[in-house]
Coordinates of C-alpha atoms in Angstrom, one line a residue:
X30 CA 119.8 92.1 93.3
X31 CA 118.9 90.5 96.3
X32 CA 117.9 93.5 98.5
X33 CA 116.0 94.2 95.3
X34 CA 114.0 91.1 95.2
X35 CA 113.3 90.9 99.1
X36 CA 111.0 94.5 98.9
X37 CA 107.8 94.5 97.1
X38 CA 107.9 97.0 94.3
X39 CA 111.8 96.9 93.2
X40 CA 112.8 94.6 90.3
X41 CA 116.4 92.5 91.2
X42 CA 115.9 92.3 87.1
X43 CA 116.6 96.4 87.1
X44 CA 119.7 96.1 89.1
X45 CA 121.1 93.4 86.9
X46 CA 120.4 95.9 83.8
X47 CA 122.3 98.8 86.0
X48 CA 125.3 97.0 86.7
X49 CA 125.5 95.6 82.9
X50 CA 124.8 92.1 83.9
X51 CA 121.3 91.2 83.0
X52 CA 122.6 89.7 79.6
X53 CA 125.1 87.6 80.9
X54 CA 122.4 86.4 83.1
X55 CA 120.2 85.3 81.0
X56 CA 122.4 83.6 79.0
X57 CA 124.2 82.0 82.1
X58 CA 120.7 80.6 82.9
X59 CA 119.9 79.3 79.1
X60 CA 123.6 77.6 78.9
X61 CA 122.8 75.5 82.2
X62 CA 122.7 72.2 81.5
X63 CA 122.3 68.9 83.5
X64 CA 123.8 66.9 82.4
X65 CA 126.8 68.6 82.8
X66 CA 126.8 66.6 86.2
X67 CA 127.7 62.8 84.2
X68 CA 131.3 64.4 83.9
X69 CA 131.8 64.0 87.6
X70 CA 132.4 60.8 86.8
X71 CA 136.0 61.2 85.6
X72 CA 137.1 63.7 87.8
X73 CA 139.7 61.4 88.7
X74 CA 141.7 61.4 86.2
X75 CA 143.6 65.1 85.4
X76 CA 141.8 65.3 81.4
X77 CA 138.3 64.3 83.3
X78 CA 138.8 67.6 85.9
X79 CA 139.9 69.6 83.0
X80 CA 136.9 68.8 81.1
X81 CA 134.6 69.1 83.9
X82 CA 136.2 72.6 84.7
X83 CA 135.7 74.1 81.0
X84 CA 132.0 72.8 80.9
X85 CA 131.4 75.0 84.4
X86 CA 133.0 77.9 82.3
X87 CA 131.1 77.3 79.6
X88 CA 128.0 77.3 81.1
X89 CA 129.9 80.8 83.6
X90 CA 129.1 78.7 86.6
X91 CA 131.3 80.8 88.7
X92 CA 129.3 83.8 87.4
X93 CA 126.3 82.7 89.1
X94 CA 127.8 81.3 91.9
X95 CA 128.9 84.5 92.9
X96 CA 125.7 85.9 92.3
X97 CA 123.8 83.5 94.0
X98 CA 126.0 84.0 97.2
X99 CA 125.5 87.6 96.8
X100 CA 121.8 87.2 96.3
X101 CA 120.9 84.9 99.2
X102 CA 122.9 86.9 102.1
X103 CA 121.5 90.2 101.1
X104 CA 118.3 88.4 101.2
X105 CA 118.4 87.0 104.7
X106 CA 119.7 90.4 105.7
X107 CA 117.1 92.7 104.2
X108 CA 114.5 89.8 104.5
X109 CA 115.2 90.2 108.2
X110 CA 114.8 94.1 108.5
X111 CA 111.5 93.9 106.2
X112 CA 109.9 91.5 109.1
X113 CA 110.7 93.3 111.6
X114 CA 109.2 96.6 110.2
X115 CA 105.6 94.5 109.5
X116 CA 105.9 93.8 112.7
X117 CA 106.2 96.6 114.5
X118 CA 105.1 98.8 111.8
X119 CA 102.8 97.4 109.9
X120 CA 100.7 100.1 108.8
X121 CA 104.0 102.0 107.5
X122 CA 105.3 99.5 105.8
X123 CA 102.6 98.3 103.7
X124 CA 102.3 102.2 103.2
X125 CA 105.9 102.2 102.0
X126 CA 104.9 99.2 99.6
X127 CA 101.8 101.0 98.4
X128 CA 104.2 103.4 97.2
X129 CA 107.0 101.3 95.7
X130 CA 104.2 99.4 93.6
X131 CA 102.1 102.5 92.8
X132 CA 105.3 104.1 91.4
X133 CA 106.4 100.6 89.5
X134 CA 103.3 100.7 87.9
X135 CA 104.1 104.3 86.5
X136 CA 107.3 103.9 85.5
X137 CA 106.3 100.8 83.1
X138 CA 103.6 102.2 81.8
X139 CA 105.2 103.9 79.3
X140 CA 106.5 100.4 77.4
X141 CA 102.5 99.6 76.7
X142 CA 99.9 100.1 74.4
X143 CA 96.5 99.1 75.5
X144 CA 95.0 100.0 71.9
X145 CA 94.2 96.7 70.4
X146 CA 91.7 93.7 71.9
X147 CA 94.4 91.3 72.7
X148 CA 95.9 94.4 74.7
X149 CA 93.1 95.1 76.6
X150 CA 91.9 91.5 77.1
X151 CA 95.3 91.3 78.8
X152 CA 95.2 94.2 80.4
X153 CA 91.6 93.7 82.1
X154 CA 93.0 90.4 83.0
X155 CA 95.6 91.4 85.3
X156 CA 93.8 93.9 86.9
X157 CA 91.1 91.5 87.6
X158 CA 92.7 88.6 88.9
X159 CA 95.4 90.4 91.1
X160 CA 92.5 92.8 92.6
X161 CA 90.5 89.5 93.4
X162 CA 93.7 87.7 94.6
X163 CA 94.7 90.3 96.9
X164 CA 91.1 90.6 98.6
X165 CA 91.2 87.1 99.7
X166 CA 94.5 87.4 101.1
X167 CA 94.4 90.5 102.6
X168 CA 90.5 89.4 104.4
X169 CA 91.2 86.3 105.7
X170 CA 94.3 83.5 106.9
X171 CA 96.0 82.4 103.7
X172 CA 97.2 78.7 103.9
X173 CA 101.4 78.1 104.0
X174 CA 100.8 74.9 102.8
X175 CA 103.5 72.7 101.0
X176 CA 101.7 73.2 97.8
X177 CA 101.6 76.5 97.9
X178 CA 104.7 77.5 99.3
X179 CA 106.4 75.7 96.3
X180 CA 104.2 77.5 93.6
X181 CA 105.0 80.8 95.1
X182 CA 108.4 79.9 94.8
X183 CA 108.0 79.3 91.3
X184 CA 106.4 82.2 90.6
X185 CA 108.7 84.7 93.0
X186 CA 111.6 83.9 90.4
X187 CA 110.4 86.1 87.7
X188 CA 111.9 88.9 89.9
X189 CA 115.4 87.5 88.2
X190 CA 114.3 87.9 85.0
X191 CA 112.1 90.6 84.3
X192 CA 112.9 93.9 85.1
X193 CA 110.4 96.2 86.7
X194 CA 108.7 93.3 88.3
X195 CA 109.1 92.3 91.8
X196 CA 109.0 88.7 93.1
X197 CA 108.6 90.0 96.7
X198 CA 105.4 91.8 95.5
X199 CA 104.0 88.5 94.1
X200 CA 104.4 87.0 97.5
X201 CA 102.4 89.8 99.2
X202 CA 99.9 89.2 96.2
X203 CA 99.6 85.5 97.6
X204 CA 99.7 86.6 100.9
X205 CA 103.0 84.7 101.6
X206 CA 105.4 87.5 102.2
X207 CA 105.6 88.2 106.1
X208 CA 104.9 84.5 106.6
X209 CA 108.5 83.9 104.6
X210 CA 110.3 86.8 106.1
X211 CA 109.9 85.2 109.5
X212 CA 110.4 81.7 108.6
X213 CA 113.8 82.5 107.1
X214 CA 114.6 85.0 109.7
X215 CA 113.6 81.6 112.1
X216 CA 115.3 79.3 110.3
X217 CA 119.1 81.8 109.8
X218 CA 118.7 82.2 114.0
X219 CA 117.9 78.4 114.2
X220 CA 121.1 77.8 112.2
X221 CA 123.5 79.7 114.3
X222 CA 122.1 78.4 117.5
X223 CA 122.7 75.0 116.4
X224 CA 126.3 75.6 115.4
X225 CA 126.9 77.3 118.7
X226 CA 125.1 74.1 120.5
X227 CA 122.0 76.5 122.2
X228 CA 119.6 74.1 120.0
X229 CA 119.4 70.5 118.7
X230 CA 119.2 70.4 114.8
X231 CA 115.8 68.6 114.7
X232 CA 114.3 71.6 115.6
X233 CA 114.6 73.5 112.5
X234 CA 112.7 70.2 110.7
X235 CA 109.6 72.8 109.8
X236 CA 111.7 75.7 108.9
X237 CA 113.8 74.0 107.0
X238 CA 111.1 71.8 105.1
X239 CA 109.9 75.6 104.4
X240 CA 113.0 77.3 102.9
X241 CA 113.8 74.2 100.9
X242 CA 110.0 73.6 99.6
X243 CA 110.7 77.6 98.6
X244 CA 114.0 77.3 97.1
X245 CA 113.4 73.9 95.2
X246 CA 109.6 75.9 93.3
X247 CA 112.2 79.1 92.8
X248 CA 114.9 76.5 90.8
X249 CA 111.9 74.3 88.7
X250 CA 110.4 78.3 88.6
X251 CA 113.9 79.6 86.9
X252 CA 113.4 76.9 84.0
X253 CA 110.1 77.1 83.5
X254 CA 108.1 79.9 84.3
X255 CA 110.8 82.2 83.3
X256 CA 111.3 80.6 79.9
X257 CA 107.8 81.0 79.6
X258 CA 107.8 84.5 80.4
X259 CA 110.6 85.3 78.0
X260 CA 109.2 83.6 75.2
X261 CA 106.0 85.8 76.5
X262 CA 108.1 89.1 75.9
X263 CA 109.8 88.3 72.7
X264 CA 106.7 87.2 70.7
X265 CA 104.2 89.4 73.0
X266 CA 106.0 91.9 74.5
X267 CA 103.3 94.9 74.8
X268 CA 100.5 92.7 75.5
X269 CA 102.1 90.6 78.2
X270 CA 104.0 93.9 80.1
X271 CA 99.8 95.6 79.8
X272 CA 99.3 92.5 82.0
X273 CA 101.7 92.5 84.2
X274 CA 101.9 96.4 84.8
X275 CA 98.0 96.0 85.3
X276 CA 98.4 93.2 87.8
X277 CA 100.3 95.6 89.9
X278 CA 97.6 98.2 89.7
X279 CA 94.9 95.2 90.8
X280 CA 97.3 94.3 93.6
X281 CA 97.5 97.8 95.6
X282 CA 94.2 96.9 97.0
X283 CA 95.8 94.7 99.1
X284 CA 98.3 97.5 101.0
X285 CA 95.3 100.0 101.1
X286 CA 93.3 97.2 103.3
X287 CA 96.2 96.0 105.3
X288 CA 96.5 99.8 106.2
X289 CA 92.9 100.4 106.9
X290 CA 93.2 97.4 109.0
X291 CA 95.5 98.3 111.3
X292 CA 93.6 101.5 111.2
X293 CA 90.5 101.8 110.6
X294 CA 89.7 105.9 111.4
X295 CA 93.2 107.0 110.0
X296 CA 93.4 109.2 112.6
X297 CA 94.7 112.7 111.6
X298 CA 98.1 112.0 113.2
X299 CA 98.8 108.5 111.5
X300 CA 97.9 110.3 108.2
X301 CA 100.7 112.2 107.5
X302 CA 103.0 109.0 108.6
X303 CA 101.3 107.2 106.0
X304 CA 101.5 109.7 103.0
X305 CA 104.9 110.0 103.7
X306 CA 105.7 106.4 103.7
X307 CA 104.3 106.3 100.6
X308 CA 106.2 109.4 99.2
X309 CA 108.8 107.8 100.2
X310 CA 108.6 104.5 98.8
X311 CA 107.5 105.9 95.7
X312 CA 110.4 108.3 95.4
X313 CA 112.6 105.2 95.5
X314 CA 111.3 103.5 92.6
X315 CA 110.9 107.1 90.9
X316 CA 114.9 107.9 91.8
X317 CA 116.1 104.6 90.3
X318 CA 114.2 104.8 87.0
X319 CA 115.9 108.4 86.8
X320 CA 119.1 107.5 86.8
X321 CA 118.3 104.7 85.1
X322 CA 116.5 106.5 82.1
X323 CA 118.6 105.1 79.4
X324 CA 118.4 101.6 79.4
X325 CA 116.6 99.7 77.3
X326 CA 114.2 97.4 79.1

């Protein structure tokens, strides 16, 4: 799930529903409960543990511990390789995610119905906004504010939740994804230096305010905007996968122009790079949903 959530295009929420844990999920995350946290108080006496340790199993705590774990190191790993290739390959790589979006788009399109006016109000909706979003941050320096670095958080959780929808590709919707993916890869080299003693630990202060500002929108995200976005599905469900599938189609403007950026004639030997990046990245998305045919999204 979490090499999943760090590319643009691929769901973490599909993985979860390949390896038959997506329900569990869910209902891991709708059985956390705050205030859960008051039992620490008798933890010192043997019944207070024992009744602290069956409400962490009650709520499958361990569950998503383990996940988690598994989640954040393959993101720092993947997260790492991904900044790397925009940076020595950018052109490539936001060919590749041309493709991995393109062939999202297709796959989901089949689960809606743009034949009633709610339908297409949504669907016109998404393709609007997320073709206007991505020409402002793909034209011009997109702010990594506080503020904003928190709301993408929020927003990048989804990926968790929904299958078929990718938080990485929000972030390159907001123009926050390669400014992330070298932050973290900065902050997980910062770390090791400091526990080898190469670097004093006040010098991760703005890295660290980053990741955190991230990670704290991502938890108030998993409780909010995710509720909101099941409750969305079950009362809405065609209407609010029309917008989201359309918000992907809105958003490929944003590879196309980092492309033509990088290079403008498209030069008849960086032409055939490029369609095959984006063979290839669609093929990806295109392979999974194969073998993935019978599931029930």
């Amino acid at each position: 799930m979490g090499a999943a959530d760090s590319v643009p295009g691929v769901s973490g929420g599909t993985i979860a529903f390949i390896t038959g844990i997506y329900e569990r999920l869910i209902t891991a995350i709708t059985r956390l409960d705050p205030t859960a946290v008051f039992l620490l108080a008798g933890v010192h006496r043997r019944e207070g543990r024992r009744r602290f340790y069956d409400r962490l199993l009650e709520m499958d705590v361990p569950f998503l511990l383990a996940l988690g774990l598994g989640v954040v190191s393959a993101i720092v790993t993947v997260s790492r390789v991904m900044h790397a290739a925009l940076q020595e390959a950018e052109a490539l790589t936001f060919a590749f995610f041309f493709g991995l979006i393109a062939a999202s788009a297709v796959v989901l399109y089949e689960h809606m119905a743009v034949d009633t006016p709610g339908r297409i109000a949504a669907a016109v909706a998404g393709f609007a906004i997320a073709f206007l979003v991505s020409g402002v941050t793909s034209g011009s320096d997109v702010a990594h504010t506080v503020p904003i670095i928190f709301v993408a958080g929020s927003i990048a959780i989804v990926a968790m939740i929904l299958p078929g929808v990718s938080g990485a590709f929000f972030l390159v919707l907001f123009g926050q994804y390669e400014y992330l993916t070298g932050v973290l890869t900065s902050f997980v080299d910062g770390v090791l230096a400091v526990v080898v003693g190469d670097r004093a630990i006040g010098s991760l202060a703005d890295a660290a305010t980053t990741v955190f500002t991230f990670g704290l929108g991502a938890i108030l995200g998993l409780f909010t905007i995710a509720h909101l976005i099941r409750w969305a599905l079950d009362n809405y469900r065609v209407a609010t996968l029309s917008f989201l599938v359309s918000l992907m189609v809105g958003a490929l403007r944003l590879p196309v122009e980092r492309v033509l950026d990088t290079d403008p004639t498209l030069a008849a030997g960086s032409v055939l790079p490029i369609v095959l990046a984006v063979a290839i990245g669609g093929g990806v998305v295109l392979l999974l949903d194969y073998f993935t045919d019978d599931l029930a999204y």
